[in-house]
């Protein structure tokens, strides 16, 4: 069973930035970043197609977060700028060989264990 590994979480002040990284299971996988805050359901944050040509963002992060990938390194990134307290959550990387819509819907075959993002106000 392939386990994705996230890195880059931590503590940051509101308005600050963090970059999350995730090693993908392969270059042909569509990838997504999800988050789950205490007491809330897991939600999609951003997703990217295997080629990097198509991206998706949930409305609350548009203009602040950027998802990208480096297929030479099999790595997907989530650059998070202008962080807000409401962005605080455990962030999960996920991958699937199906469509990008499948990833956005959360039907992913591979998941990471999560990395904590704490935003202090």
CSV table of C-alpha atoms in Angstrom, one decimal:
chain,number,residue,atom,x,y,z
A,1,UNK,CA,0.0,0.0,0.0
A,2,UNK,CA,1.5,3.3,-1.1
A,3,UNK,CA,1.5,5.9,1.6
A,4,UNK,CA,1.9,9.5,0.7
A,5,UNK,CA,4.1,11.6,2.9
A,6,UNK,CA,3.4,15.3,3.6
A,7,UNK,CA,5.8,17.8,5.0
A,8,UNK,CA,5.9,21.5,5.6
A,9,UNK,CA,3.2,22.1,8.2
A,10,UNK,CA,3.8,24.1,11.4
A,11,UNK,CA,3.0,27.2,13.3
A,12,UNK,CA,2.6,30.5,11.6
A,13,UNK,CA,1.1,33.9,12.5
A,14,UNK,CA,-1.9,35.1,10.6
A,15,UNK,CA,-0.8,36.7,7.4
A,16,UNK,CA,2.2,34.4,7.1
A,17,UNK,CA,3.0,31.7,4.6
A,18,UNK,CA,3.8,28.0,4.6
A,19,UNK,CA,4.5,25.6,1.8
A,20,UNK,CA,3.4,22.0,2.0
A,21,UNK,CA,5.0,19.2,0.0
A,22,UNK,CA,3.9,15.7,-0.9
A,23,UNK,CA,5.7,13.0,-2.7
A,24,UNK,CA,3.3,11.6,-5.3
A,25,UNK,CA,3.0,7.8,-6.1
A,26,UNK,CA,3.8,8.6,-9.7
A,27,UNK,CA,3.7,11.2,-12.5
A,28,UNK,CA,0.3,10.1,-13.9
A,29,UNK,CA,-1.6,10.7,-10.7
A,30,UNK,CA,-4.0,13.5,-10.2
A,31,UNK,CA,-3.3,15.1,-6.8
A,32,UNK,CA,-5.2,17.0,-4.2
A,33,UNK,CA,-4.8,18.7,-0.9
A,34,UNK,CA,-7.6,18.4,1.7
A,35,UNK,CA,-7.9,19.7,5.2
A,36,UNK,CA,-9.9,18.8,8.3
A,37,UNK,CA,-10.4,21.2,11.2
A,38,UNK,CA,-11.5,20.0,14.6
A,39,UNK,CA,-15.2,19.3,14.6
A,40,UNK,CA,-15.5,19.8,10.9
A,41,UNK,CA,-15.7,17.5,7.9
A,42,UNK,CA,-12.7,17.0,5.6
A,43,UNK,CA,-12.8,19.4,2.7
A,44,UNK,CA,-11.0,19.8,-0.6
A,45,UNK,CA,-8.6,22.7,-0.7
A,46,UNK,CA,-7.0,22.4,-4.1
A,47,UNK,CA,-6.3,19.8,-6.8
A,48,UNK,CA,-4.0,19.5,-9.8
A,49,UNK,CA,-4.0,17.3,-12.9
A,50,UNK,CA,-1.2,14.9,-13.6
A,51,UNK,CA,0.2,17.3,-16.2
A,52,UNK,CA,-0.2,20.3,-14.0
A,53,UNK,CA,-2.3,21.9,-16.7
A,54,UNK,CA,-5.6,22.0,-14.7
A,55,UNK,CA,-6.1,23.2,-11.2
A,56,UNK,CA,-9.0,23.5,-8.8
A,57,UNK,CA,-9.3,25.6,-5.7
A,58,UNK,CA,-12.1,25.9,-3.2
A,59,UNK,CA,-13.5,29.4,-3.0
A,60,UNK,CA,-12.1,30.3,0.4
A,61,UNK,CA,-8.4,29.9,-0.7
A,62,UNK,CA,-8.6,31.4,-4.2
A,63,UNK,CA,-6.0,34.1,-4.6
A,64,UNK,CA,-4.1,32.9,-1.5
A,65,UNK,CA,-3.1,29.3,-2.1
A,66,UNK,CA,-1.3,27.9,-5.1
A,67,UNK,CA,-1.0,24.2,-6.0
A,68,UNK,CA,1.8,23.1,-8.2
A,69,UNK,CA,3.8,20.0,-9.1
A,70,UNK,CA,7.3,19.1,-10.2
A,71,UNK,CA,7.0,15.8,-12.0
A,72,UNK,CA,10.7,15.4,-12.2
A,73,UNK,CA,10.6,15.1,-8.4
A,74,UNK,CA,7.2,13.4,-8.2
A,75,UNK,CA,6.3,16.2,-5.7
A,76,UNK,CA,3.2,18.3,-5.3
A,77,UNK,CA,3.3,21.6,-3.4
A,78,UNK,CA,0.7,23.8,-1.8
A,79,UNK,CA,1.9,27.3,-1.3
A,80,UNK,CA,-0.2,29.0,1.3
A,81,UNK,CA,0.0,32.8,1.6
A,82,UNK,CA,-2.0,35.3,3.7
A,83,UNK,CA,-2.9,32.5,6.1
A,84,UNK,CA,-6.0,33.1,8.3
A,85,UNK,CA,-6.9,31.4,11.6
A,86,UNK,CA,-9.7,29.6,9.8
A,87,UNK,CA,-7.1,27.9,7.6
A,88,UNK,CA,-5.9,26.0,10.7
A,89,UNK,CA,-6.4,22.3,10.2
A,90,UNK,CA,-4.7,19.0,9.5
A,91,UNK,CA,-3.8,19.0,5.8
A,92,UNK,CA,-3.8,15.8,3.8
A,93,UNK,CA,-2.3,15.0,0.5
A,94,UNK,CA,-4.2,12.5,-1.7
A,95,UNK,CA,-3.7,11.0,-5.1
A,96,UNK,CA,-5.7,9.0,-7.6
A,97,UNK,CA,-5.2,7.6,-11.1
A,98,UNK,CA,-8.8,8.5,-12.1
A,99,UNK,CA,-10.1,11.9,-13.2
A,100,UNK,CA,-9.4,15.2,-11.5
A,101,UNK,CA,-13.1,15.4,-10.6
A,102,UNK,CA,-12.7,12.1,-8.7
A,103,UNK,CA,-9.9,13.6,-6.7
A,104,UNK,CA,-11.9,16.8,-6.0
A,105,UNK,CA,-14.8,14.6,-4.8
A,106,UNK,CA,-12.4,12.9,-2.3
A,107,UNK,CA,-12.5,9.5,-3.9
A,108,UNK,CA,-8.8,9.0,-3.8
A,109,UNK,CA,-6.9,5.7,-3.7
A,110,UNK,CA,-3.9,7.1,-1.8
A,111,UNK,CA,-3.8,9.3,1.2
A,112,UNK,CA,-1.1,10.8,3.5
A,113,UNK,CA,-1.3,10.8,7.3
A,114,UNK,CA,-1.6,14.6,7.4
A,115,UNK,CA,0.5,17.6,8.5
A,116,UNK,CA,-0.8,20.1,11.1
A,117,UNK,CA,-1.1,23.7,10.2
A,118,UNK,CA,-1.5,26.1,13.1
A,119,UNK,CA,-2.3,29.7,12.5
A,120,UNK,CA,-2.1,32.1,15.4
A,121,UNK,CA,-4.1,35.3,15.5
